[in-house]
GROMACS .gro file of C-alpha atoms in nm:
model
  413
    1MET     CA    1   4.613   6.735   9.103
    2PHE     CA    2   4.880   6.716   9.372
    3ILE     CA    3   5.055   7.028   9.488
    4ILE     CA    4   5.373   7.035   9.696
    5SER     CA    5   5.295   7.263   9.990
    6LYS     CA    6   5.625   7.247  10.182
    7ASP     CA    7   5.945   7.434  10.106
    8PHE     CA    8   6.188   7.158  10.012
    9THR     CA    9   6.505   7.367  10.003
   10ASN     CA   10   6.807   7.138   9.975
   11ASN     CA   11   6.949   7.077  10.322
   12ASN     CA   12   7.309   7.056  10.197
   13PRO     CA   13   7.442   7.415  10.156
   14SER     CA   14   7.717   7.314   9.910
   15ILE     CA   15   7.478   7.122   9.685
   16ARG     CA   16   7.229   7.408   9.710
   17ARG     CA   17   7.488   7.659   9.587
   18ILE     CA   18   7.595   7.428   9.305
   19GLY     CA   19   7.229   7.389   9.208
   20ILE     CA   20   7.186   7.765   9.184
   21ILE     CA   21   7.494   7.792   8.959
   22ILE     CA   22   7.367   7.508   8.738
   23ALA     CA   23   7.024   7.673   8.713
   24PHE     CA   24   7.177   8.010   8.617
   25LEU     CA   25   7.409   7.861   8.354
   26THR     CA   26   7.125   7.652   8.210
   27GLY     CA   27   6.908   7.962   8.173
   28PHE     CA   28   7.201   8.154   8.023
   29SER     CA   29   7.274   7.873   7.775
   30ILE     CA   30   6.925   7.881   7.622
   31ASN     CA   31   6.994   8.190   7.414
   32LEU     CA   32   7.369   8.131   7.377
   33SER     CA   33   7.474   7.794   7.236
   34THR     CA   34   7.305   7.463   7.152
   35SER     CA   35   7.606   7.257   7.261
   36PHE     CA   36   7.636   7.445   7.590
   37GLN     CA   37   7.260   7.411   7.640
   38ASN     CA   38   7.270   7.033   7.592
   39ILE     CA   39   7.554   7.002   7.843
   40MET     CA   40   7.375   7.217   8.101
   41VAL     CA   41   7.040   7.039   8.062
   42PHE     CA   42   7.213   6.704   8.119
   43THR     CA   43   7.391   6.850   8.423
   44LEU     CA   44   7.064   6.991   8.559
   45VAL     CA   45   6.884   6.657   8.528
   46LEU     CA   46   7.177   6.474   8.688
   47SER     CA   47   7.195   6.722   8.978
   48SER     CA   48   6.831   6.658   9.073
   49PHE     CA   49   6.938   6.319   9.214
   50PHE     CA   50   7.145   6.497   9.479
   51HIS     CA   51   6.849   6.673   9.641
   52SER     CA   52   6.827   6.572  10.007
   53ASN     CA   53   6.454   6.496   9.966
   54PHE     CA   54   6.485   6.338   9.620
   55ASN     CA   55   6.281   6.021   9.682
   56THR     CA   56   5.993   6.210   9.843
   57LEU     CA   57   5.985   6.480   9.576
   58LEU     CA   58   6.003   6.233   9.288
   59LYS     CA   59   5.706   6.036   9.422
   60GLU     CA   60   5.503   6.350   9.477
   61SER     CA   61   5.596   6.500   9.139
   62LEU     CA   62   5.444   6.196   8.969
   63LYS     CA   63   5.107   6.289   9.119
   64ASN     CA   64   5.094   6.607   8.910
   65ASN     CA   65   4.863   6.563   8.613
   66PHE     CA   66   5.072   6.764   8.369
   67ILE     CA   67   5.370   6.536   8.441
   68LYS     CA   68   5.150   6.231   8.391
   69GLY     CA   69   5.048   6.381   8.057
   70ALA     CA   70   5.411   6.436   7.956
   71LEU     CA   71   5.507   6.078   8.046
   72LEU     CA   72   5.206   5.931   7.864
   73PHE     CA   73   5.290   6.138   7.556
   74TYR     CA   74   5.646   6.003   7.551
   75MET     CA   75   5.520   5.648   7.606
   76ILE     CA   76   5.317   5.682   7.286
   77PHE     CA   77   5.642   5.745   7.095
   78ILE     CA   78   5.803   5.440   7.256
   79ILE     CA   79   5.505   5.219   7.169
   80ALA     CA   80   5.492   5.359   6.813
   81VAL     CA   81   5.841   5.219   6.754
   82LEU     CA   82   5.670   4.879   6.717
   83TRP     CA   83   5.509   4.966   6.382
   84SER     CA   84   5.764   5.216   6.256
   85LYS     CA   85   5.940   5.123   5.931
   86ALA     CA   86   6.175   5.420   5.954
   87PRO     CA   87   6.554   5.376   5.964
   88ILE     CA   88   6.668   5.309   6.320
   89ALA     CA   89   6.868   5.634   6.319
   90ASP     CA   90   6.552   5.838   6.250
   91THR     CA   91   6.361   5.652   6.521
   92ILE     CA   92   6.630   5.710   6.782
   93SER     CA   93   6.662   6.073   6.673
   94MET     CA   94   6.292   6.133   6.738
   95LEU     CA   95   6.304   5.961   7.078
   96LEU     CA   96   6.601   6.177   7.178
   97ARG     CA   97   6.431   6.487   7.042
   98MET     CA   98   6.138   6.435   7.281
   99ILE     CA   99   6.340   6.296   7.575
  100LEU     CA  100   6.269   6.587   7.811
  101PHE     CA  101   5.905   6.483   7.826
  102LEU     CA  102   6.031   6.162   7.988
  103LEU     CA  103   6.261   6.358   8.219
  104CYS     CA  104   5.988   6.598   8.335
  105PRO     CA  105   5.972   6.452   8.691
  106LEU     CA  106   6.346   6.503   8.746
  107ILE     CA  107   6.337   6.858   8.610
  108TYR     CA  108   6.037   6.928   8.832
  109VAL     CA  109   6.230   6.803   9.137
  110PHE     CA  110   6.521   7.034   9.053
  111PHE     CA  111   6.296   7.339   9.029
  112VAL     CA  112   6.108   7.276   9.353
  113VAL     CA  113   6.397   7.470   9.509
  114ARG     CA  114   6.287   7.834   9.480
  115GLU     CA  115   6.639   7.970   9.432
  116ASN     CA  116   6.685   7.745   9.128
  117VAL     CA  117   6.379   7.892   8.958
  118LYS     CA  118   6.499   8.249   9.015
  119ALA     CA  119   6.854   8.166   8.901
  120PHE     CA  120   6.730   7.994   8.584
  121PHE     CA  121   6.519   8.289   8.471
  122LEU     CA  122   6.786   8.540   8.575
  123GLY     CA  123   7.042   8.362   8.355
  124PHE     CA  124   6.792   8.347   8.071
  125ALA     CA  125   6.706   8.717   8.099
  126LEU     CA  126   7.071   8.825   8.115
  127CYS     CA  127   7.169   8.634   7.802
  128VAL     CA  128   6.867   8.763   7.609
  129LEU     CA  129   6.956   9.122   7.703
  130ILE     CA  130   7.318   9.072   7.595
  131SER     CA  131   7.204   8.938   7.258
  132VAL     CA  132   6.963   9.230   7.212
  133PHE     CA  133   7.237   9.489   7.277
  134LEU     CA  134   7.482   9.303   7.050
  135SER     CA  135   7.219   9.288   6.775
  136LEU     CA  136   7.145   9.659   6.805
  137PHE     CA  137   7.513   9.756   6.816
  138SER     CA  138   7.582   9.538   6.512
  139ASP     CA  139   7.317   9.717   6.305
  140LEU     CA  140   7.366  10.071   6.433
  141SER     CA  141   7.745  10.057   6.397
  142GLY     CA  142   7.725   9.914   6.048
  143LEU     CA  143   7.964   9.633   6.143
  144ASN     CA  144   7.692   9.370   6.085
  145PHE     CA  145   7.867   9.102   6.288
  146TYR     CA  146   7.539   8.975   6.438
  147LEU     CA  147   7.373   8.772   6.162
  148GLN     CA  148   6.994   8.737   6.137
  149ASN     CA  149   7.002   8.359   6.097
  150THR     CA  150   7.291   8.250   6.319
  151GLY     CA  151   7.377   8.530   6.562
  152LEU     CA  152   7.755   8.554   6.610
  153HIS     CA  153   7.927   8.322   6.365
  154THR     CA  154   8.297   8.246   6.332
  155GLU     CA  155   8.526   7.962   6.226
  156ILE     CA  156   8.847   7.851   6.398
  157ASN     CA  157   9.058   7.598   6.204
  158GLY     CA  158   8.750   7.492   6.010
  159PHE     CA  159   8.542   7.450   6.327
  160LYS     CA  160   8.219   7.653   6.313
  161ILE     CA  161   8.117   7.843   6.625
  162ASP     CA  162   7.773   8.005   6.657
  163LEU     CA  163   7.691   8.211   6.965
  164PHE     CA  164   7.349   8.357   7.046
  165ARG     CA  165   7.044   8.293   6.831
  166GLY     CA  166   6.898   8.393   6.497
  167HIS     CA  167   6.589   8.607   6.441
  168THR     CA  168   6.310   8.354   6.513
  169TYR     CA  169   6.449   8.252   6.850
  170GLN     CA  170   6.576   8.594   6.951
  171ASN     CA  171   6.242   8.757   6.873
  172TYR     CA  172   6.047   8.504   7.076
  173PHE     CA  173   6.281   8.507   7.375
  174SER     CA  174   6.290   8.888   7.368
  175ALA     CA  175   5.911   8.903   7.362
  176LEU     CA  176   5.889   8.655   7.650
  177LEU     CA  177   6.131   8.863   7.855
  178THR     CA  178   5.931   9.179   7.779
  179ALA     CA  179   5.605   9.015   7.890
  180SER     CA  180   5.767   8.890   8.210
  181LEU     CA  181   5.906   9.235   8.296
  182ILE     CA  182   5.565   9.395   8.238
  183ILE     CA  183   5.401   9.138   8.467
  184LEU     CA  184   5.659   9.197   8.741
  185ILE     CA  185   5.588   9.571   8.729
  186LEU     CA  186   5.209   9.527   8.730
  187GLU     CA  187   5.227   9.279   9.018
  188GLY     CA  188   5.434   9.515   9.231
  189PHE     CA  189   5.754   9.309   9.238
  190ILE     CA  190   5.944   9.613   9.111
  191THR     CA  191   5.863   9.906   9.340
  192LYS     CA  192   6.152  10.154   9.329
  193ARG     CA  193   6.099  10.434   9.079
  194SER     CA  194   6.458  10.413   8.953
  195HIS     CA  195   6.420  10.039   8.895
  196LYS     CA  196   6.094  10.092   8.707
  197ILE     CA  197   6.260  10.348   8.481
  198ILE     CA  198   6.541  10.103   8.403
  199ILE     CA  199   6.297   9.818   8.332
  200ILE     CA  200   6.070  10.033   8.113
  201SER     CA  201   6.378  10.153   7.922
  202LEU     CA  202   6.484   9.791   7.864
  203ILE     CA  203   6.133   9.705   7.744
  204ALA     CA  204   6.148   9.996   7.497
  205ILE     CA  205   6.492   9.889   7.370
  206ILE     CA  206   6.375   9.529   7.322
  207PHE     CA  207   6.062   9.652   7.141
  208VAL     CA  208   6.267   9.864   6.899
  209ASN     CA  209   6.507   9.577   6.831
  210VAL     CA  210   6.230   9.323   6.765
  211PHE     CA  211   6.017   9.536   6.534
  212PHE     CA  212   6.270   9.763   6.364
  213PHE     CA  213   6.597   9.571   6.342
  214VAL     CA  214   6.517   9.198   6.349
  215THR     CA  215   6.315   9.011   6.087
  216GLY     CA  216   6.087   8.716   6.155
  217ARG     CA  217   5.706   8.713   6.128
  218THR     CA  218   5.658   8.455   6.404
  219GLY     CA  219   5.827   8.663   6.672
  220HIS     CA  220   5.637   8.978   6.576
  221ILE     CA  221   5.299   8.803   6.593
  222LEU     CA  222   5.375   8.629   6.923
  223TYR     CA  223   5.496   8.956   7.076
  224LEU     CA  224   5.157   9.115   7.009
  225PHE     CA  225   4.976   8.804   7.135
  226MET     CA  226   5.164   8.827   7.465
  227LEU     CA  227   5.057   9.189   7.510
  228LEU     CA  228   4.698   9.089   7.434
  229ILE     CA  229   4.704   8.808   7.692
  230ILE     CA  230   4.834   9.048   7.957
  231ALA     CA  231   4.556   9.293   7.869
  232LEU     CA  232   4.291   9.020   7.892
  233TYR     CA  233   4.412   8.930   8.239
  234TYR     CA  234   4.431   9.278   8.390
  235MET     CA  235   4.154   9.470   8.215
  236ASN     CA  236   3.774   9.467   8.204
  237TRP     CA  237   3.596   9.434   7.870
  238LYS     CA  238   3.567   9.808   7.814
  239ARG     CA  239   3.938   9.858   7.866
  240ILE     CA  240   4.017   9.550   7.658
  241ILE     CA  241   3.828   9.699   7.362
  242ILE     CA  242   4.018  10.027   7.403
  243PHE     CA  243   4.350   9.841   7.437
  244THR     CA  244   4.274   9.632   7.127
  245LEU     CA  245   4.208   9.947   6.926
  246ILE     CA  246   4.533  10.096   7.056
  247LEU     CA  247   4.716   9.772   6.969
  248LEU     CA  248   4.572   9.775   6.616
  249SER     CA  249   4.672  10.140   6.575
  250LEU     CA  250   5.018  10.063   6.708
  251SER     CA  251   5.046   9.772   6.465
  252ALA     CA  252   4.954  10.001   6.177
  253ILE     CA  253   5.217  10.254   6.286
  254ILE     CA  254   5.480   9.979   6.316
  255ILE     CA  255   5.394   9.843   5.971
  256TYR     CA  256   5.419  10.191   5.823
  257SER     CA  257   5.746  10.285   5.994
  258SER     CA  258   5.933   9.951   6.002
  259SER     CA  259   6.099   9.843   5.678
  260ASN     CA  260   6.148   9.494   5.823
  261ILE     CA  261   5.774   9.449   5.881
  262ARG     CA  262   5.682   9.586   5.538
  263SER     CA  263   5.941   9.362   5.377
  264GLY     CA  264   5.804   9.058   5.562
  265ILE     CA  265   5.447   9.131   5.451
  266SER     CA  266   5.560   9.196   5.095
  267ASN     CA  267   5.754   8.868   5.085
  268ALA     CA  268   5.453   8.678   5.219
  269VAL     CA  269   5.223   8.826   4.953
  270ASN     CA  270   5.477   8.750   4.677
  271ASP     CA  271   5.520   8.393   4.806
  272ILE     CA  272   5.146   8.331   4.788
  273ARG     CA  273   5.122   8.479   4.438
  274SER     CA  274   5.415   8.266   4.324
  275TYR     CA  275   5.251   7.955   4.467
  276GLU     CA  276   4.923   8.032   4.291
  277ALA     CA  277   5.120   8.077   3.969
  278GLY     CA  278   5.270   7.729   4.008
  279TYR     CA  279   5.604   7.817   4.167
  280ALA     CA  280   5.622   7.664   4.516
  281ASN     CA  281   5.992   7.704   4.594
  282THR     CA  282   5.944   7.998   4.832
  283SER     CA  283   5.919   8.019   5.211
  284LEU     CA  284   5.538   8.008   5.229
  285GLY     CA  285   5.509   7.800   4.913
  286LEU     CA  286   5.721   7.523   5.063
  287ARG     CA  287   5.519   7.529   5.385
  288ILE     CA  288   5.191   7.496   5.196
  289THR     CA  289   5.340   7.205   5.002
  290PHE     CA  290   5.461   7.041   5.324
  291TYR     CA  291   5.115   7.075   5.479
  292LYS     CA  292   4.935   6.922   5.182
  293ASN     CA  293   5.177   6.630   5.162
  294SER     CA  294   5.162   6.581   5.539
  295LEU     CA  295   4.785   6.548   5.522
  296LYS     CA  296   4.831   6.278   5.256
  297ILE     CA  297   5.068   6.091   5.487
  298ILE     CA  298   4.827   6.123   5.780
  299SER     CA  299   4.532   5.999   5.573
  300GLU     CA  300   4.715   5.671   5.506
  301SER     CA  301   4.725   5.584   5.879
  302PRO     CA  302   4.517   5.840   6.067
  303ILE     CA  303   4.463   5.664   6.401
  304ILE     CA  304   4.806   5.531   6.504
  305GLY     CA  305   5.031   5.700   6.248
  306HIS     CA  306   5.329   5.552   6.067
  307GLY     CA  307   5.546   5.510   6.376
  308THR     CA  308   5.821   5.697   6.556
  309GLY     CA  309   6.071   5.873   6.328
  310SER     CA  310   5.881   5.780   6.012
  311PHE     CA  311   5.793   6.122   5.869
  312LYS     CA  312   6.104   6.166   5.653
  313SER     CA  313   6.087   5.819   5.495
  314GLU     CA  314   5.711   5.847   5.438
  315TYR     CA  315   5.756   6.188   5.275
  316GLU     CA  316   6.020   6.049   5.040
  317LYS     CA  317   5.767   5.792   4.916
  318LEU     CA  318   5.551   6.074   4.779
  319LYS     CA  319   5.828   6.167   4.532
  320ASP     CA  320   5.735   6.534   4.557
  321GLU     CA  321   5.875   6.744   4.273
  322VAL     CA  322   5.933   7.056   4.483
  323MET     CA  323   6.137   6.888   4.758
  324THR     CA  324   6.200   6.513   4.764
  325SER     CA  325   6.319   6.484   5.125
  326VAL     CA  326   6.179   6.676   5.423
  327GLY     CA  327   6.273   6.617   5.786
  328ASN     CA  328   5.963   6.780   5.933
  329PRO     CA  329   5.648   6.954   5.802
  330HIS     CA  330   5.712   7.280   5.994
  331SER     CA  331   5.405   7.213   6.205
  332ASP     CA  332   5.432   7.002   6.519
  333TYR     CA  333   5.067   6.901   6.505
  334LEU     CA  334   5.105   6.755   6.156
  335TRP     CA  335   5.434   6.591   6.256
  336PHE     CA  336   5.281   6.420   6.559
  337ALA     CA  337   4.972   6.313   6.364
  338ALA     CA  338   5.189   6.162   6.089
  339GLU     CA  339   5.407   5.959   6.328
  340ILE     CA  340   5.182   5.871   6.625
  341GLY     CA  341   4.843   5.934   6.470
  342LEU     CA  342   4.544   6.130   6.588
  343LEU     CA  343   4.552   5.917   6.902
  344GLY     CA  344   4.898   6.046   6.992
  345LEU     CA  345   4.805   6.400   6.890
  346GLY     CA  346   4.506   6.378   7.123
  347VAL     CA  347   4.734   6.276   7.411
  348PHE     CA  348   4.958   6.575   7.335
  349ILE     CA  349   4.662   6.813   7.335
  350GLY     CA  350   4.559   6.658   7.667
  351PHE     CA  351   4.906   6.731   7.805
  352LEU     CA  352   4.875   7.095   7.697
  353TYR     CA  353   4.532   7.119   7.859
  354LEU     CA  354   4.661   6.977   8.188
  355SER     CA  355   4.956   7.216   8.182
  356LEU     CA  356   4.733   7.515   8.112
  357TYR     CA  357   4.486   7.403   8.380
  358GLN     CA  358   4.759   7.378   8.641
  359SER     CA  359   4.893   7.721   8.546
  360PHE     CA  360   4.555   7.870   8.640
  361TYR     CA  361   4.605   7.744   8.995
  362THR     CA  362   4.951   7.892   9.035
  363LYS     CA  363   5.013   8.218   9.220
  364MET     CA  364   5.133   8.524   9.035
  365PRO     CA  365   5.361   8.604   8.863
  366TYR     CA  366   5.418   8.238   8.767
  367LYS     CA  367   5.052   8.196   8.674
  368LEU     CA  368   5.046   8.446   8.389
  369MET     CA  369   5.400   8.365   8.275
  370ALA     CA  370   5.311   7.996   8.242
  371THR     CA  371   4.988   8.080   8.059
  372ILE     CA  372   5.173   8.300   7.810
  373LEU     CA  373   5.440   8.032   7.758
  374ILE     CA  374   5.184   7.759   7.685
  375VAL     CA  375   4.949   7.967   7.468
  376THR     CA  376   5.226   8.115   7.252
  377TYR     CA  377   5.379   7.771   7.196
  378ILE     CA  378   5.037   7.639   7.094
  379ILE     CA  379   5.003   7.922   6.842
  380SER     CA  380   5.360   7.912   6.711
  381SER     CA  381   5.358   7.537   6.650
  382ILE     CA  382   5.079   7.568   6.395
  383ASN     CA  383   5.338   7.706   6.155
  384ASN     CA  384   5.664   7.605   6.328
  385SER     CA  385   5.827   7.323   6.523
  386PHE     CA  386   5.865   7.486   6.863
  387PHE     CA  387   5.788   7.171   7.064
  388THR     CA  388   6.016   6.942   6.862
  389ASP     CA  389   6.302   7.182   6.796
  390ASN     CA  390   6.595   7.102   7.024
  391LEU     CA  391   6.634   7.461   7.145
  392THR     CA  392   6.274   7.570   7.194
  393GLY     CA  393   6.155   7.221   7.289
  394GLN     CA  394   6.402   7.195   7.576
  395PHE     CA  395   6.328   7.549   7.688
  396PHE     CA  396   5.954   7.477   7.699
  397ILE     CA  397   5.990   7.179   7.934
  398LEU     CA  398   6.246   7.358   8.152
  399ALA     CA  399   6.041   7.677   8.182
  400LEU     CA  400   5.714   7.489   8.228
  401CYS     CA  401   5.850   7.275   8.511
  402ALA     CA  402   6.011   7.581   8.672
  403LEU     CA  403   5.686   7.777   8.665
  404LEU     CA  404   5.454   7.492   8.770
  405SER     CA  405   5.677   7.347   9.042
  406ARG     CA  406   5.645   7.646   9.270
  407ASN     CA  407   5.574   7.581   9.636
  408GLU     CA  408   5.316   7.862   9.634
  409LEU     CA  409   5.075   7.662   9.418
  410ILE     CA  410   4.719   7.657   9.546
  411LYS     CA  411   4.596   7.307   9.633
  412THR     CA  412   4.297   7.191   9.431
  413SER     CA  413   4.119   6.863   9.378
   0.00000   0.00000   0.00000
């Protein structure tokens, strides 16, 4: 694995300042608007060409194994076009959906500049905090202008405008911000007592919002997983056991005191009972149906899959009574296996391994942040489409490259 050991700060002051602004706005856009996010990601990729050491950095970035894994994974999708019988629009849609895997080297080059990494995460954190306070104010004031599924929603002359994110995204991003703030405190990056009080207060506010005001099982589970990962890193086994018991007790208290959590558990139980009774048109019932049908699709071409963009057309062939047309199975692993086979899925798992391996050789706090990012995406994508979703998929590649492109990385063979 190659590690960049020099500080390749852009030599042009004007371009450097523009890069910092682009990084901040890109981070801010993640939790704000999909359209704004797409514009900023394109701008970020384009701006990487203006780095004064672009040619050198691009060549060296290609020596990183996790980038090789990302490129190989995207190449599988390109090759799988050859045997895909899907409509051309679906094929192109899938290639565009995964395009940031191809652009990994350019994103890596952009984030080699230390100021860009800091600006990106600062913008991200600021927007997440704004959304948390808006969400809380919406519920506490009774105005209910911040919707669980869409965030802020309005229409101007028939044109729909959605700002900030719904519960699944907001919960995950809030949890990620909480974990990052905890790591910064534990690593001594926040030393002033007044600053610690402010940060701990923000962590408490985010916690209350996630578990008591915002619905979404995925975000709640991932939040607790992040806390567990932090405990595993900092504690010995005796303390880990004690922390786990505390976490279980805390979970019980949250379940007892949070109507949102109780409602989520109750809905899940009712969904399963309805499915067992023959009614599958519920949240969990549909997912179970998608999984079973996806396994049927995979079994028809397990090694190389049905080709890029083929899932929807292959699902329609099943003529399922519950839902005749499904764009994705709500599990990235099943989606990849259906389209690019177990071979392609194996390449993807290899990419995740290489990314996780490189995170272990990164200095703190990037090391633990990258580990949490990768592990929680691995877990969430069992029952969601975090890697393929435009919002979370783009954020993963951006954040991963930002964390793993640090100049402080330790050189290893």
